[in-house]
mmCIF file with all atom_site columns, C-alpha atoms in Angstrom:
data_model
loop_
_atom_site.group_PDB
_atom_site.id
_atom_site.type_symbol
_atom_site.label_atom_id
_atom_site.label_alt_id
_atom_site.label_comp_id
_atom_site.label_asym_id
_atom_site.label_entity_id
_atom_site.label_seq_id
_atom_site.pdbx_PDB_ins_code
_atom_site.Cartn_x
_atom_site.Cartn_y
_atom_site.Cartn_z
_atom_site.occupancy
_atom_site.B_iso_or_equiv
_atom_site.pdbx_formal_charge
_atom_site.auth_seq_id
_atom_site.auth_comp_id
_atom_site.auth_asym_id
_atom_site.auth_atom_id
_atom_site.pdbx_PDB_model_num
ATOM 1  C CA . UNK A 1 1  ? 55.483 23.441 24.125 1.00 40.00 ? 1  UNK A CA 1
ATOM 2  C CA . UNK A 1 2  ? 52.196 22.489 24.685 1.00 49.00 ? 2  UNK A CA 1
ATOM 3  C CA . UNK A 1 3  ? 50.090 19.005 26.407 1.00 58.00 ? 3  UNK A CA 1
ATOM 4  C CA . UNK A 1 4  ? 50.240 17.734 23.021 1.00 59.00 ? 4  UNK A CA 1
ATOM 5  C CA . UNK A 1 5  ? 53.750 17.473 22.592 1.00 68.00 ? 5  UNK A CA 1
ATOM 6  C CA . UNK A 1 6  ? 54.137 15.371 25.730 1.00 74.00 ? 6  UNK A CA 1
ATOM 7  C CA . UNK A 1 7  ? 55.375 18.144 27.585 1.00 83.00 ? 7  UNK A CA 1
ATOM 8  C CA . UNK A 1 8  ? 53.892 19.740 30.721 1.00 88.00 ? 8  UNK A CA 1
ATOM 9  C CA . UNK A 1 9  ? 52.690 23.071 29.826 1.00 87.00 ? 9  UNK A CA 1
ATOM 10 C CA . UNK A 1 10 ? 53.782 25.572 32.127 1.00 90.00 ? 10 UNK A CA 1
ATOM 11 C CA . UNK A 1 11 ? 51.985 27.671 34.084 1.00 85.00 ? 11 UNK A CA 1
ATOM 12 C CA . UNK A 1 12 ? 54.059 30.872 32.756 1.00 88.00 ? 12 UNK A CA 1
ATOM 13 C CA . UNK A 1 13 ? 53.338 30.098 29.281 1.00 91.00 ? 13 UNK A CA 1
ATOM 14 C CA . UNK A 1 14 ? 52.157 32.649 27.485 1.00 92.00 ? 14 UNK A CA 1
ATOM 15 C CA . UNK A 1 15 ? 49.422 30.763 26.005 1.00 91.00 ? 15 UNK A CA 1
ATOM 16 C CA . UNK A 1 16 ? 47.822 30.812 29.549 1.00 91.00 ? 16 UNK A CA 1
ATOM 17 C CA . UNK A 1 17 ? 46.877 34.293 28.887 1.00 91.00 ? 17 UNK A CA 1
ATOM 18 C CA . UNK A 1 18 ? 44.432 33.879 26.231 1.00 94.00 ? 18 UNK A CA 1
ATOM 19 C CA . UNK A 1 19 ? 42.628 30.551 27.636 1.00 93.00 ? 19 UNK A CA 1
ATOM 20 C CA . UNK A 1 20 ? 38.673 32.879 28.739 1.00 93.00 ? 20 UNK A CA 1
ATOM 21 C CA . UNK A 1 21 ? 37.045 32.075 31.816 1.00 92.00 ? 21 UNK A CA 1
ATOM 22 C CA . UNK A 1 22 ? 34.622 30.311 30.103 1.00 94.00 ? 22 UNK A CA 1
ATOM 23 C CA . UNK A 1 23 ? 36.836 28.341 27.928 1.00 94.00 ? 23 UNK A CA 1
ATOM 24 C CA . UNK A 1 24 ? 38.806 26.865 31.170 1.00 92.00 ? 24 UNK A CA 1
ATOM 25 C CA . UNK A 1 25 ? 34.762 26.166 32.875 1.00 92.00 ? 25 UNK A CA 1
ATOM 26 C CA . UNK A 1 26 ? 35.053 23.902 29.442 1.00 94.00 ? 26 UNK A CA 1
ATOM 27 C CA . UNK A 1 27 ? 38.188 22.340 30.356 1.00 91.00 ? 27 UNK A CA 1
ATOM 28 C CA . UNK A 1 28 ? 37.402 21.639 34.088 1.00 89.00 ? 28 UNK A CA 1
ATOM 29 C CA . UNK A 1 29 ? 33.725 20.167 32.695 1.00 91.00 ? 29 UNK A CA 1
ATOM 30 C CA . UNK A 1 30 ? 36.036 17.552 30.773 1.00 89.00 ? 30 UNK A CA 1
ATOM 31 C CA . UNK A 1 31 ? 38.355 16.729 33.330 1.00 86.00 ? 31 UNK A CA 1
ATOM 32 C CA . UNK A 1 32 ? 35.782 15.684 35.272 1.00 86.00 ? 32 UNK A CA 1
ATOM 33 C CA . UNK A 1 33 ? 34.131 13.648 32.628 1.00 87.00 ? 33 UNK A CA 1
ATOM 34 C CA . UNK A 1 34 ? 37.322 11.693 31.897 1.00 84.00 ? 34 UNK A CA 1
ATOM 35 C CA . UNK A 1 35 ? 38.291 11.318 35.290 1.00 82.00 ? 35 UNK A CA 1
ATOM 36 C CA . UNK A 1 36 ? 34.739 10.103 36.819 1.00 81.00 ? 36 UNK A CA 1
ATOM 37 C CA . UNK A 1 37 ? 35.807 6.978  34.632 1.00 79.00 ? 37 UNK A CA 1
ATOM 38 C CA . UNK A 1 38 ? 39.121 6.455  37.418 1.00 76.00 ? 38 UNK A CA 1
ATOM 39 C CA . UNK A 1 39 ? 37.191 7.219  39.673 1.00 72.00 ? 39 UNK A CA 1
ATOM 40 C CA . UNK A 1 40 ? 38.615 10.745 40.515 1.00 73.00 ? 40 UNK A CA 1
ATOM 41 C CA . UNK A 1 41 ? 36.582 13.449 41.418 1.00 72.00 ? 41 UNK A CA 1
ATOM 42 C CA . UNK A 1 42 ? 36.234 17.484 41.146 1.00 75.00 ? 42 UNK A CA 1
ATOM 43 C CA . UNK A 1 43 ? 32.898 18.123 42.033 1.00 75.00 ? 43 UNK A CA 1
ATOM 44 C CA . UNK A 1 44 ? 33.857 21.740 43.199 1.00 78.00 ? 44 UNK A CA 1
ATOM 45 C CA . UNK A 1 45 ? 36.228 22.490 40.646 1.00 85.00 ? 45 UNK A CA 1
ATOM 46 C CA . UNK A 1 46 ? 35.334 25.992 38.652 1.00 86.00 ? 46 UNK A CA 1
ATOM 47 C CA . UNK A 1 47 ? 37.378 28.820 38.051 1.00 88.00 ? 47 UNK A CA 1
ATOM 48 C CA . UNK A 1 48 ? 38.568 31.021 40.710 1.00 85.00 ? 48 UNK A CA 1
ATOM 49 C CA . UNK A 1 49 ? 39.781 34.017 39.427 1.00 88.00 ? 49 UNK A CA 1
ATOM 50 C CA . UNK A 1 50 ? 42.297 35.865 37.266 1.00 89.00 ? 50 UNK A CA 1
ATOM 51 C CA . UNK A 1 51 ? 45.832 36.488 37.758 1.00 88.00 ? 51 UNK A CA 1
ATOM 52 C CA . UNK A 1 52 ? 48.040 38.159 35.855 1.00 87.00 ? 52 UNK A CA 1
ATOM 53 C CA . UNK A 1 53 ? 46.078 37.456 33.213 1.00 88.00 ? 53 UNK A CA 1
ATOM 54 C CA . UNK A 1 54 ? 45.766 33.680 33.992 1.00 90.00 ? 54 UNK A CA 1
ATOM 55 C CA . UNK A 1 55 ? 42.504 32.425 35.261 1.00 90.00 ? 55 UNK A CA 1
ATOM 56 C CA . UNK A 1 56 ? 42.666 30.266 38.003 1.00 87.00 ? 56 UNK A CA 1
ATOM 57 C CA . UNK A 1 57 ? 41.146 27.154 39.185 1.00 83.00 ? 57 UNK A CA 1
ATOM 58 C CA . UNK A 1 58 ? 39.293 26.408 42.300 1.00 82.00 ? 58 UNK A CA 1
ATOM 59 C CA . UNK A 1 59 ? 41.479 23.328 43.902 1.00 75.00 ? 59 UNK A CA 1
ATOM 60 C CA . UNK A 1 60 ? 43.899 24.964 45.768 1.00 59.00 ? 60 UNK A CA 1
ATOM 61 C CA . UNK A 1 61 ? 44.472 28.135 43.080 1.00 63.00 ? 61 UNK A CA 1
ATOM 62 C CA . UNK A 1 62 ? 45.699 25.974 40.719 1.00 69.00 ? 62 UNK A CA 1
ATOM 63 C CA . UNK A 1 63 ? 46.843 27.343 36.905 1.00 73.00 ? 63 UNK A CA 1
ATOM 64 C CA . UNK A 1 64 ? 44.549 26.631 34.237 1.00 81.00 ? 64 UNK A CA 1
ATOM 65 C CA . UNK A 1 65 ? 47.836 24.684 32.895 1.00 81.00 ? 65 UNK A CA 1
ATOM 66 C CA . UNK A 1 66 ? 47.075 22.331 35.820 1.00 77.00 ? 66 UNK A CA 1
ATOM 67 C CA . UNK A 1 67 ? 43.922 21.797 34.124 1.00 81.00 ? 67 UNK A CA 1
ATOM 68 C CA . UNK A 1 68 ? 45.601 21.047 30.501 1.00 86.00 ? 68 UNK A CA 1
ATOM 69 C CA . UNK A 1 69 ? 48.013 19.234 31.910 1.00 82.00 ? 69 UNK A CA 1
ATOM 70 C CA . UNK A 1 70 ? 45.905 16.551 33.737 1.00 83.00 ? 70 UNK A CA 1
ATOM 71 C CA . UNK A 1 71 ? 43.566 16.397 31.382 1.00 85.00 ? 71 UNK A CA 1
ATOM 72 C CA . UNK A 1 72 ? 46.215 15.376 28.566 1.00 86.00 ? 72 UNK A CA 1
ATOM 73 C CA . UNK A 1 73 ? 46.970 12.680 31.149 1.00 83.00 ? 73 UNK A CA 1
ATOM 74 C CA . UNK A 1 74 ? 43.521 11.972 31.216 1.00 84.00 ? 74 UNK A CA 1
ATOM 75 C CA . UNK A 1 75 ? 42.830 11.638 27.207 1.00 85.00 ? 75 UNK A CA 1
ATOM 76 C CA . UNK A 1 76 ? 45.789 9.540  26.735 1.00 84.00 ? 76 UNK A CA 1
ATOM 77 C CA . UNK A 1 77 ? 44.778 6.715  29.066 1.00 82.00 ? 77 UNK A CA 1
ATOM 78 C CA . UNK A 1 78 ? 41.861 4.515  27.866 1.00 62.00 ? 78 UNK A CA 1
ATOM 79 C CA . UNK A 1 79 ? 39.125 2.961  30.247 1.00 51.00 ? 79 UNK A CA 1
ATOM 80 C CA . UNK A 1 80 ? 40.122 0.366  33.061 1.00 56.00 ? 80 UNK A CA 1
ATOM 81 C CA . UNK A 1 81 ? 39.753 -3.327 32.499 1.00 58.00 ? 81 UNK A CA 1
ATOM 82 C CA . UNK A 1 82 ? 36.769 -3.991 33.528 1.00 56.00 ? 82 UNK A CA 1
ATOM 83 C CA . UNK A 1 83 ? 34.639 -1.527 32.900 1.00 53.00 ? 83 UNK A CA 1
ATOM 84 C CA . UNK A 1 84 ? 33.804 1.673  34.350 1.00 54.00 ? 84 UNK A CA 1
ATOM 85 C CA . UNK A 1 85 ? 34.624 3.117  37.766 1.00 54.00 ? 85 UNK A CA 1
ATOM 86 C CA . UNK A 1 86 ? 31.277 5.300  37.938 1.00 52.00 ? 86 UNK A CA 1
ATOM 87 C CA . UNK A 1 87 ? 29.214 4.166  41.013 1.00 47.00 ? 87 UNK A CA 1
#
């Protein structure tokens, strides 16, 4: 199962062994694009290390399925009445 489904993807999937270092620094970059727009904020999120063949995030260790996850969450809302949260 995968963030697209629906479904939390979890952090022993075996997809989360072939996401690259680099391809998770592009995941984290737009996470913190959608989420400047609610106002949340990851200004020292990068990736941490691997693990097992996962690489892992820098808030708190977390699995790049953290990342996927969130930022599903993240694509499926749409911008606050309003306007824009960005200060």
């Amino acid at each position: 199962m995968t963030a697209a489904d629906g479904l939390p993807v979890e952090p022993d999937d075996p997809l989360m062994r072939t996401y690259t270092e680099l391809e998770v620094a592009y995941l984290i970059a737009e996470v913190q694009e959608h989420g400047r727009r609610f106002g949340l904020l990851w200004p020292s999120a990068a990736t941490d290390s691997v693990v097992d063949g996962r690489v892992l995030v820098r808030f708190g260790n977390a699995p790049t399925s953290t990342v996927l996850n969130l930022l599903a969450l993240l694509r499926e809302q749409k911008q606050p009445e309003g306007g824009s949260c960005d200060s």
